[in-house]
PDB file of C-alpha atoms in Angstrom:
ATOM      1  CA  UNK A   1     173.132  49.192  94.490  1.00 52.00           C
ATOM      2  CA  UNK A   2     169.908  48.534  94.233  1.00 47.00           C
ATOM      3  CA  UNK A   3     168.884  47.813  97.772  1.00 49.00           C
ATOM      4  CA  UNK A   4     170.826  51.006  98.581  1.00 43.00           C
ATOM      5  CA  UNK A   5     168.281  53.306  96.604  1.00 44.00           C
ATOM      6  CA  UNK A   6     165.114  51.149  98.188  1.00 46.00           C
ATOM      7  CA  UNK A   7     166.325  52.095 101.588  1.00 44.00           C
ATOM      8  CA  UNK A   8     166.908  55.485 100.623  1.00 48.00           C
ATOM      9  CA  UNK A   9     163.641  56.077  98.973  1.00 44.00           C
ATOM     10  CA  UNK A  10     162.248  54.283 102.092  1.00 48.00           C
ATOM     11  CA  UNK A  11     163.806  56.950 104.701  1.00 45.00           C
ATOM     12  CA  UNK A  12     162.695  59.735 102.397  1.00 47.00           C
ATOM     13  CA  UNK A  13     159.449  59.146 102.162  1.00 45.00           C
ATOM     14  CA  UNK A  14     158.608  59.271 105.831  1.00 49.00           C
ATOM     15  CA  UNK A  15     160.505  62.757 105.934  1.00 50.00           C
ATOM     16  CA  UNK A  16     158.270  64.317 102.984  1.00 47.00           C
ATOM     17  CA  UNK A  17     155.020  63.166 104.885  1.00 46.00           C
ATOM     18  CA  UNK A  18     156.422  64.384 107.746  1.00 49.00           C
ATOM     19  CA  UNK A  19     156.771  67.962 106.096  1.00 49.00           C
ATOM     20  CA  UNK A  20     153.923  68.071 104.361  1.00 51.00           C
ATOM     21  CA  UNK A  21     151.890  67.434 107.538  1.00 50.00           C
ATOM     22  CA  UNK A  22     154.052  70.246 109.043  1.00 62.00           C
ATOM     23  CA  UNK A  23     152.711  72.890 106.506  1.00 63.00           C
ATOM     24  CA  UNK A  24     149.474  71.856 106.783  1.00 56.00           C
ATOM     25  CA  UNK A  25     149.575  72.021 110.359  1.00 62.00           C
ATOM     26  CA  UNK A  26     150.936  75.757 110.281  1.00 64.00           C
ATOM     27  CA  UNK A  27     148.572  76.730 108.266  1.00 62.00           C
ATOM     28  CA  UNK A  28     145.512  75.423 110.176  1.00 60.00           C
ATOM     29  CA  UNK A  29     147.169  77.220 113.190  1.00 65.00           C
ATOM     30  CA  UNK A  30     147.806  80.150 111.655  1.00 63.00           C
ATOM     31  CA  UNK A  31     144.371  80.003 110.335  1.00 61.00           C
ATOM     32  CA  UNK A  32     142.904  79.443 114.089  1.00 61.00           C
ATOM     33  CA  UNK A  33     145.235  82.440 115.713  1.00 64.00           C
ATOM     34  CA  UNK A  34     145.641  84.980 113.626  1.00 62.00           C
ATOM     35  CA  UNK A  35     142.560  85.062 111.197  1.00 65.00           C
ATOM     36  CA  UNK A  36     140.843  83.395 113.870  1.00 66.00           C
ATOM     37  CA  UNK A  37     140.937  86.394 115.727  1.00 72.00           C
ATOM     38  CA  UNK A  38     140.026  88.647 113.404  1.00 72.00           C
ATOM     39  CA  UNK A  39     137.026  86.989 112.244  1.00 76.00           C
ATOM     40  CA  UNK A  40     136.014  86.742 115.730  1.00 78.00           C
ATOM     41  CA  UNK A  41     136.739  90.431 115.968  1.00 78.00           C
ATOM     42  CA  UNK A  42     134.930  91.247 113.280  1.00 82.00           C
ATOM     43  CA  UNK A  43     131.627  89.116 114.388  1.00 83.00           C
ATOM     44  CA  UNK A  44     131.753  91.069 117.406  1.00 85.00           C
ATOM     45  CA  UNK A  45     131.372  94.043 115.478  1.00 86.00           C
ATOM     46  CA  UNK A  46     128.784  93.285 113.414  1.00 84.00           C
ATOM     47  CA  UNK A  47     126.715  92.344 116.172  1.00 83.00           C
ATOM     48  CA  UNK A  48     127.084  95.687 117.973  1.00 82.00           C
ATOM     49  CA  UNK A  49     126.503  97.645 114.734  1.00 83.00           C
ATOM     50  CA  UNK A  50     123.530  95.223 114.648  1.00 79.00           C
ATOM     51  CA  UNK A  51     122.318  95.860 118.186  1.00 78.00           C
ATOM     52  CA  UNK A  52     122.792  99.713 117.360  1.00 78.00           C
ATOM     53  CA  UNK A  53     120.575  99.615 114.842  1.00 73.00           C
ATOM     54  CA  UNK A  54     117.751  97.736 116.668  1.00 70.00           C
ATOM     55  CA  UNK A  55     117.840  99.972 120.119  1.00 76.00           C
ATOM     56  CA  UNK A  56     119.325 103.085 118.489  1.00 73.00           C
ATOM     57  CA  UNK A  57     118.745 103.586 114.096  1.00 69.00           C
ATOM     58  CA  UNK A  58     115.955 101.711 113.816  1.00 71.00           C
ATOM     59  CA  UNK A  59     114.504 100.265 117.307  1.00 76.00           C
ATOM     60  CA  UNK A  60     112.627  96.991 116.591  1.00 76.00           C
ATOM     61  CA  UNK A  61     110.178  97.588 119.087  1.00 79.00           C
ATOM     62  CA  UNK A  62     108.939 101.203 117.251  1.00 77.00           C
ATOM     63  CA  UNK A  63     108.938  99.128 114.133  1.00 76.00           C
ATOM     64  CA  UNK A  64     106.620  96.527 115.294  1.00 80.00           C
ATOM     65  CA  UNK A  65     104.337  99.720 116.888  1.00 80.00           C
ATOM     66  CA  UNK A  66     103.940 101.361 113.199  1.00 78.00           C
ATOM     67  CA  UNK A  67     103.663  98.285 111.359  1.00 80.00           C
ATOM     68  CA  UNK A  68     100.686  97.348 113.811  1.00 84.00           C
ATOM     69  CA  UNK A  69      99.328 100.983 113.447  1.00 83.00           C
ATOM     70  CA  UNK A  70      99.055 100.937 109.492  1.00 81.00           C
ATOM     71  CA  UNK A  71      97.900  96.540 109.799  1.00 84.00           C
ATOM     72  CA  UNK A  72      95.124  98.439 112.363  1.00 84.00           C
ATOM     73  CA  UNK A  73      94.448 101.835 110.199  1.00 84.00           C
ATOM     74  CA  UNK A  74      94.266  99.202 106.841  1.00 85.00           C
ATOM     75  CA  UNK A  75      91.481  96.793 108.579  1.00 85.00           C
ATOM     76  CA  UNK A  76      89.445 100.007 110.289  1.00 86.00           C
ATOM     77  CA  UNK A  77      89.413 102.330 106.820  1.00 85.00           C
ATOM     78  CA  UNK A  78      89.839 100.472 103.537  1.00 85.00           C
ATOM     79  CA  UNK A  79      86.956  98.887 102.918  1.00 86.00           C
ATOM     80  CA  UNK A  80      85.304 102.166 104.343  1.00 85.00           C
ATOM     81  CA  UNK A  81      87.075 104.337 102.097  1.00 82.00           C
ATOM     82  CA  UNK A  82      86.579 101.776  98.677  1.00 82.00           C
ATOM     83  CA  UNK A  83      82.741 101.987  99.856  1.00 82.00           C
ATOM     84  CA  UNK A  84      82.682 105.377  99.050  1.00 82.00           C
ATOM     85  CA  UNK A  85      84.865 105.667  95.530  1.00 79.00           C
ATOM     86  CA  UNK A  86      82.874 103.455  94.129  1.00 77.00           C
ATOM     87  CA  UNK A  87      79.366 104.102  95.392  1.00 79.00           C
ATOM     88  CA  UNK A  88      76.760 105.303  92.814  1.00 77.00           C
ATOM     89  CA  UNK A  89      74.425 108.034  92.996  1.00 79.00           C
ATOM     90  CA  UNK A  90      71.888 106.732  90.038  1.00 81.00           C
ATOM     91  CA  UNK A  91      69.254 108.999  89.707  1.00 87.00           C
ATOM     92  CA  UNK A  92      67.656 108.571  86.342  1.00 88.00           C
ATOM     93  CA  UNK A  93      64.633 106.749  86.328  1.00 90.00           C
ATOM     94  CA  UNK A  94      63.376 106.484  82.663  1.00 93.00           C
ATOM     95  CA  UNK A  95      65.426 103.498  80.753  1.00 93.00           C
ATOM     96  CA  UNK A  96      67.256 106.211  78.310  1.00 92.00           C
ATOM     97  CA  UNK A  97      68.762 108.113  80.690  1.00 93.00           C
ATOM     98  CA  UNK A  98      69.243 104.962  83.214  1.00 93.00           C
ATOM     99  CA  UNK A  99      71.119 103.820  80.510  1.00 94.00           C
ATOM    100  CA  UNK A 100      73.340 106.429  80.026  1.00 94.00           C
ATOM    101  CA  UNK A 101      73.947 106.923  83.970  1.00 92.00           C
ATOM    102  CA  UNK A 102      75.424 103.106  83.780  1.00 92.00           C
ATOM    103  CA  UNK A 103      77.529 104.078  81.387  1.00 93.00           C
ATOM    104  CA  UNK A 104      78.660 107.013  83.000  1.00 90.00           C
ATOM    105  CA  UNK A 105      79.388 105.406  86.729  1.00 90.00           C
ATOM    106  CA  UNK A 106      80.775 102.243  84.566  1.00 90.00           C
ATOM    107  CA  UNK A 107      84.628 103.603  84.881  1.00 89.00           C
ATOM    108  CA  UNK A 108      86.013 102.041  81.699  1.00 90.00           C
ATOM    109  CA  UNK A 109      87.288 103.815  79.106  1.00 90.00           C
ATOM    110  CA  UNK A 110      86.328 101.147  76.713  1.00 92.00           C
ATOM    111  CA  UNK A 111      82.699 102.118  76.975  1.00 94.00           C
ATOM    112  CA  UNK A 112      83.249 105.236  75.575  1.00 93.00           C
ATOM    113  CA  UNK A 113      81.599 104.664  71.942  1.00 93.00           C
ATOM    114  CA  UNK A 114      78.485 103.635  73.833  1.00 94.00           C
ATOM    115  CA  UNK A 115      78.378 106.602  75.862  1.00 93.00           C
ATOM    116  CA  UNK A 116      78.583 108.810  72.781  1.00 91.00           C
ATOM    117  CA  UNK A 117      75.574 106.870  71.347  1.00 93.00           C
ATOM    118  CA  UNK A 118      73.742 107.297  74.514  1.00 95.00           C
ATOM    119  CA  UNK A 119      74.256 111.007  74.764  1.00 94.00           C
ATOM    120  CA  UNK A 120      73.140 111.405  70.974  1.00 93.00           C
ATOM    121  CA  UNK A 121      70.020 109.052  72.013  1.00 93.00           C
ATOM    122  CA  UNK A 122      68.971 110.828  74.981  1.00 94.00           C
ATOM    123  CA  UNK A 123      70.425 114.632  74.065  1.00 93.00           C
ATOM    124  CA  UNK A 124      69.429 114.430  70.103  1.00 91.00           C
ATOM    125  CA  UNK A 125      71.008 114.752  67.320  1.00 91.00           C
ATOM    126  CA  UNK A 126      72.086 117.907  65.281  1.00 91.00           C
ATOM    127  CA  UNK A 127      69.595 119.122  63.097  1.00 91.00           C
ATOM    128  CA  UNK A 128      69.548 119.082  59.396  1.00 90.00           C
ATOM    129  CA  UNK A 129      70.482 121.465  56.940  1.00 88.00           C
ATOM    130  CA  UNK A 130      67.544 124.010  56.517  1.00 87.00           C
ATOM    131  CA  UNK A 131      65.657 123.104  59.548  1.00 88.00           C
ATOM    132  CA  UNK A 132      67.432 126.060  61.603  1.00 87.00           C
ATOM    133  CA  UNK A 133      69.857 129.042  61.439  1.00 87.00           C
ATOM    134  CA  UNK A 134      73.000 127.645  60.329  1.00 87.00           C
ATOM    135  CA  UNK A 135      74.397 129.714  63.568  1.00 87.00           C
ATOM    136  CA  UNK A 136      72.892 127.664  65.558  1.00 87.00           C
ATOM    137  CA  UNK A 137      73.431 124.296  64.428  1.00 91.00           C
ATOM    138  CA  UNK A 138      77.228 125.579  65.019  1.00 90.00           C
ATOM    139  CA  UNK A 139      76.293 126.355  68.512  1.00 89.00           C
ATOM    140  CA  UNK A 140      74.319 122.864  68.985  1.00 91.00           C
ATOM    141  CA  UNK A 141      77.362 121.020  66.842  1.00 92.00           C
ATOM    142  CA  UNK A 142      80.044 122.504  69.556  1.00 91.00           C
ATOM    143  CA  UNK A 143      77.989 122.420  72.949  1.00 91.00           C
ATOM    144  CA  UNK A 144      77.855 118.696  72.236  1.00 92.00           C
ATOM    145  CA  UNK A 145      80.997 118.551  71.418  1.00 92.00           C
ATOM    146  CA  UNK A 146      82.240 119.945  74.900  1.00 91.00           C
ATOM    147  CA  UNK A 147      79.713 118.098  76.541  1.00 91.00           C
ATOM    148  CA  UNK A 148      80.822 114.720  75.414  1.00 93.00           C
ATOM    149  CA  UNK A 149      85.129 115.833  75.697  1.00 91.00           C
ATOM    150  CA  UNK A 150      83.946 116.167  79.499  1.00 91.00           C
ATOM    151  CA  UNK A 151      82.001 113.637  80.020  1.00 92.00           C
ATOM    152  CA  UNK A 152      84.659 111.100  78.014  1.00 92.00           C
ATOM    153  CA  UNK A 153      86.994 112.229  80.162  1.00 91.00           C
ATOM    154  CA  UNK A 154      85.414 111.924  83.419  1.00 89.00           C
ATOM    155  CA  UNK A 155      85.227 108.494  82.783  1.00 90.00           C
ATOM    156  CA  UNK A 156      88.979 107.719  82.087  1.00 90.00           C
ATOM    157  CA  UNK A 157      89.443 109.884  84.851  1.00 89.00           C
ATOM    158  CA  UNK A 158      87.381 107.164  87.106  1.00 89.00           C
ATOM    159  CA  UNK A 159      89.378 104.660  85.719  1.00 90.00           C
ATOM    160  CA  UNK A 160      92.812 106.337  86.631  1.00 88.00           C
ATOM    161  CA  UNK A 161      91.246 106.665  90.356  1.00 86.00           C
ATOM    162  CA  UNK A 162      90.760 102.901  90.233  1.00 88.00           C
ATOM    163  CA  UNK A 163      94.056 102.465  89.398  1.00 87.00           C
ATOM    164  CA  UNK A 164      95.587 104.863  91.685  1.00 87.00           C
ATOM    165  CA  UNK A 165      93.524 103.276  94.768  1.00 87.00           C
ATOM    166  CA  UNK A 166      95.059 100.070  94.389  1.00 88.00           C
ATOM    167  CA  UNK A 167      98.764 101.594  93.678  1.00 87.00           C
ATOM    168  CA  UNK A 168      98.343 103.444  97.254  1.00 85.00           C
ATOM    169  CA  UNK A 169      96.581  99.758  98.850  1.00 87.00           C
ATOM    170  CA  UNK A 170      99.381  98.311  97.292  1.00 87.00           C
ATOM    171  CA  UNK A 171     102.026 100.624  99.034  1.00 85.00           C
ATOM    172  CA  UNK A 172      99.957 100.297 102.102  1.00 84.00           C
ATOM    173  CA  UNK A 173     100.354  96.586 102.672  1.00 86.00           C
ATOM    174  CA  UNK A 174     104.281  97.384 102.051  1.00 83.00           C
ATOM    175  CA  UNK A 175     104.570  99.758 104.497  1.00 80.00           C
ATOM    176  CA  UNK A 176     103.128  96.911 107.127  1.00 79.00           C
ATOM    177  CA  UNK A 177     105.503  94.740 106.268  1.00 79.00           C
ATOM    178  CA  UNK A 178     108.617  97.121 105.281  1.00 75.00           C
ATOM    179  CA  UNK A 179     112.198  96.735 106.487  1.00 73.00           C
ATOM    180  CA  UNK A 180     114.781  99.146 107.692  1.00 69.00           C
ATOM    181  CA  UNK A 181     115.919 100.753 104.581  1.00 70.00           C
ATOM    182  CA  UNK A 182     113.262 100.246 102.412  1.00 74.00           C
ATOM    183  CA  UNK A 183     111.619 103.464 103.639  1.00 74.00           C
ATOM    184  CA  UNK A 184     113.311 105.688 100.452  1.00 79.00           C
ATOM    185  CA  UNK A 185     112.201 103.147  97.932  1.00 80.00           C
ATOM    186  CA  UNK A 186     108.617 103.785  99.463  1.00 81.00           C
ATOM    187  CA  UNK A 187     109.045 107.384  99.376  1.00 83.00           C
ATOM    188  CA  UNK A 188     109.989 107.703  95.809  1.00 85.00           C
ATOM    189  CA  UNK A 189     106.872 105.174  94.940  1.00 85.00           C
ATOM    190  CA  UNK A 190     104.421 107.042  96.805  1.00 85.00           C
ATOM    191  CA  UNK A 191     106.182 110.600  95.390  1.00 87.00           C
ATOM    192  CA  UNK A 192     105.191 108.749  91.884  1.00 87.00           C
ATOM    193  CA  UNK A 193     101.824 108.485  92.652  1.00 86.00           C
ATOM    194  CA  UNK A 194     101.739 111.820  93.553  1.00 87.00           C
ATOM    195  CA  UNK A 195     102.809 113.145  90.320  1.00 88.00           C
ATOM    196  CA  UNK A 196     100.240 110.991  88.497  1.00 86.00           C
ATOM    197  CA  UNK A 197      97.783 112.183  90.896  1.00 87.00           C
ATOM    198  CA  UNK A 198      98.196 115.546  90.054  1.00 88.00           C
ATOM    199  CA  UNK A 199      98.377 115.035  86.311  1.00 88.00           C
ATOM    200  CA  UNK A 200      95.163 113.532  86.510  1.00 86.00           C
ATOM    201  CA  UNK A 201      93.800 116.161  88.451  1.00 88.00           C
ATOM    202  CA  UNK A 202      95.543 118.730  85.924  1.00 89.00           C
ATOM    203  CA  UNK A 203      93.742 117.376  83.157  1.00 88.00           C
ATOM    204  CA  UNK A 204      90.527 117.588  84.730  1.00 88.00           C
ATOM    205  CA  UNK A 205      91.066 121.339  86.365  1.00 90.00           C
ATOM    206  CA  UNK A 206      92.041 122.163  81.932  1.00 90.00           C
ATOM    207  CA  UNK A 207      88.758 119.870  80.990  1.00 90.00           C
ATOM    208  CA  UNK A 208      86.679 122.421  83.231  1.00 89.00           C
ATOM    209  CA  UNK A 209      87.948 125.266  81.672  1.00 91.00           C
ATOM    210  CA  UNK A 210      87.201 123.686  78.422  1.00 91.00           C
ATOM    211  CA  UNK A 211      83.835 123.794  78.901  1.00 89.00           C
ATOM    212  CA  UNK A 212      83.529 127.419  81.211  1.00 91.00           C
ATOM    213  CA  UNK A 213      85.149 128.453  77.990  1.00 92.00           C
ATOM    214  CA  UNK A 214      82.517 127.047  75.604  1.00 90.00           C
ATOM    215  CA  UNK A 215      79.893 128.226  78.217  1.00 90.00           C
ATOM    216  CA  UNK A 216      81.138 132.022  77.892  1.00 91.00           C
ATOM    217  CA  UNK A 217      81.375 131.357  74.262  1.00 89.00           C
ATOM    218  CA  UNK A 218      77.734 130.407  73.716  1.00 88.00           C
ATOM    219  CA  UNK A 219      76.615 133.239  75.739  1.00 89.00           C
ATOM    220  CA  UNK A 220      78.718 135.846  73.950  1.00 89.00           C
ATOM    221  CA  UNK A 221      76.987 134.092  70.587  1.00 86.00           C
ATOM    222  CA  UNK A 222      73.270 134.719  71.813  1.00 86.00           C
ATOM    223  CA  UNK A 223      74.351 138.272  72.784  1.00 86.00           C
ATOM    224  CA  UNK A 224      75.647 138.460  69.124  1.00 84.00           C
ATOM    225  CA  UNK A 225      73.036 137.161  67.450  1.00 80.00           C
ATOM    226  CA  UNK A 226      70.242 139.116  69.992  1.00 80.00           C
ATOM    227  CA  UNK A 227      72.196 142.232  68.680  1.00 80.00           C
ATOM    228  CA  UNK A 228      72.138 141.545  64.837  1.00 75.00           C
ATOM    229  CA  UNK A 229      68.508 141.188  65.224  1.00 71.00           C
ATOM    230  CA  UNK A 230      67.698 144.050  67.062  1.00 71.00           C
ATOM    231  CA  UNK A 231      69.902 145.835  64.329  1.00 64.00           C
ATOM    232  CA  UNK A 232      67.562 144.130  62.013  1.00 63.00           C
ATOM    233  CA  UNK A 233      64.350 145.308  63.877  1.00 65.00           C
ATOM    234  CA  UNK A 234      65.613 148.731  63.978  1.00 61.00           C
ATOM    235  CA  UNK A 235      66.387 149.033  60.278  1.00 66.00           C
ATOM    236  CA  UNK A 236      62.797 147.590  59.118  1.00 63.00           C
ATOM    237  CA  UNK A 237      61.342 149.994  61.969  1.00 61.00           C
ATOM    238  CA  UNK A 238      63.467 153.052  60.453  1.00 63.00           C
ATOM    239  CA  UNK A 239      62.222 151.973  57.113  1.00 63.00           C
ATOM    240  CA  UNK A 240      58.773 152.053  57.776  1.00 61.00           C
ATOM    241  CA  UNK A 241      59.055 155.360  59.783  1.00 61.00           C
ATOM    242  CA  UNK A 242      60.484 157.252  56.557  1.00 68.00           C
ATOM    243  CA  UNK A 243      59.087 155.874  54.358  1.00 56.00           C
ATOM    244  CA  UNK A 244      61.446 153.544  52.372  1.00 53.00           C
TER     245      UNK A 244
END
């Protein structure tokens, strides 16, 4: 009995390796004809939507020609172009004044408590009580005040530039080295910029209005004040005339 079920199991065994081998043979072939094909069908395709791009969408050779073109523009301009945004035009001469010019052209906003020092070192300081009209220590008090809003923000407005110069050097070198499809990423960057751009620019068109404003203010003071003593004149000189 039990040499009967050894040569069974014997037989068997051969005819389960035999059909296992014949799966995994149909399934290779199957996997060589029919995906086979498709796969191959669909590499095909790829590299014709791939050649379409580079002749037709976006020719390689144009490309290469406006990558070389802003490589070229970045080597003849930049350094040009930094030359003059941060070239100073010191004038002063006397070590006050020298002073505050350094301060000024410095383009950090952390060097603004110095520059108010400077400007109350080489402008003055308000008078004291008594020594004029009270009027006019209100005039001096405000003019300052302008003067030193302006100038405070000129400088934070230097250091935005300086900032905003290395954003667009910065989208430059991209744009030498960008790849089809990136152009709409660069585009929204650069339309970024723009916007900070103009709110810097914004806040320096309002900063000059500031101060025309104070300008026509003081004037329109004087003309008060050159009125209220003419008033004055003319009351001591009708006095005198009649008699009172």
């Amino acid at each position: 009995m039990l040499s009967l079920l050894a040569l069974e199991v014997c037989f068997a065994v051969p005819r389960l390796a035999h059909a296992q081998f014949s799966i995994f043979n149909s399934i290779f072939s199957s996997i060589q004809s029919d995906m086979g094909t498709s796969l191959k069908a669909i590499n095909q395709i790829k590299q014709q939507i791939q050649q379409l791009y580079q002749t037709t969408v976006w020719p390689l050779a144009a490309l290469n020609q406006a990558r070389g073109f802003v490589s070229s523009s970045i080597n003849t301009y930049r350094n040009s172009m930094n030359q003059i945004f941060t070239t100073r035009s010191s004038s002063a001469v006397l070590p006050g004044p020298q002073q505050f010019e350094t301060l000024l052209h410095s383009r950090l906003s952390s060097q603004i408590p110095s520059l108010q020092t400077s400007f109350t070192t080489n402008y003055g300081a308000i008078p004291q009580v008594n020594t004029v009209r009270p009027q006019d220590r209100v005039m001096m008090d405000m003019d300052d005040a302008l003067g030193q809003q302006n100038l405070k923000t000129t400088l934070i407005a230097d250091q935005a530039q300086d900032v905003t110069i290395q954003a667009a050097n910065q989208m430059e070198n991209q744009v030498a080295t960008t790849t089809p499809g990136s152009n709409p990423y660069l585009t929204a960057e650069a339309q970024v910029a723009n916007l900070r751009c103009q709110a810097y620019m914004q806040k320096m068109l309002a900063a000059e209005l500031r101060q025309e404003a104070g300008r026509i203010a003081h004037d329109n003071a004087l003309v008060k004040s050159r009125t209220t003593s003419s008033g004055g004149i003319n009351s001591m000189v009708t006095g005198a005339l009649t008699g009172h």
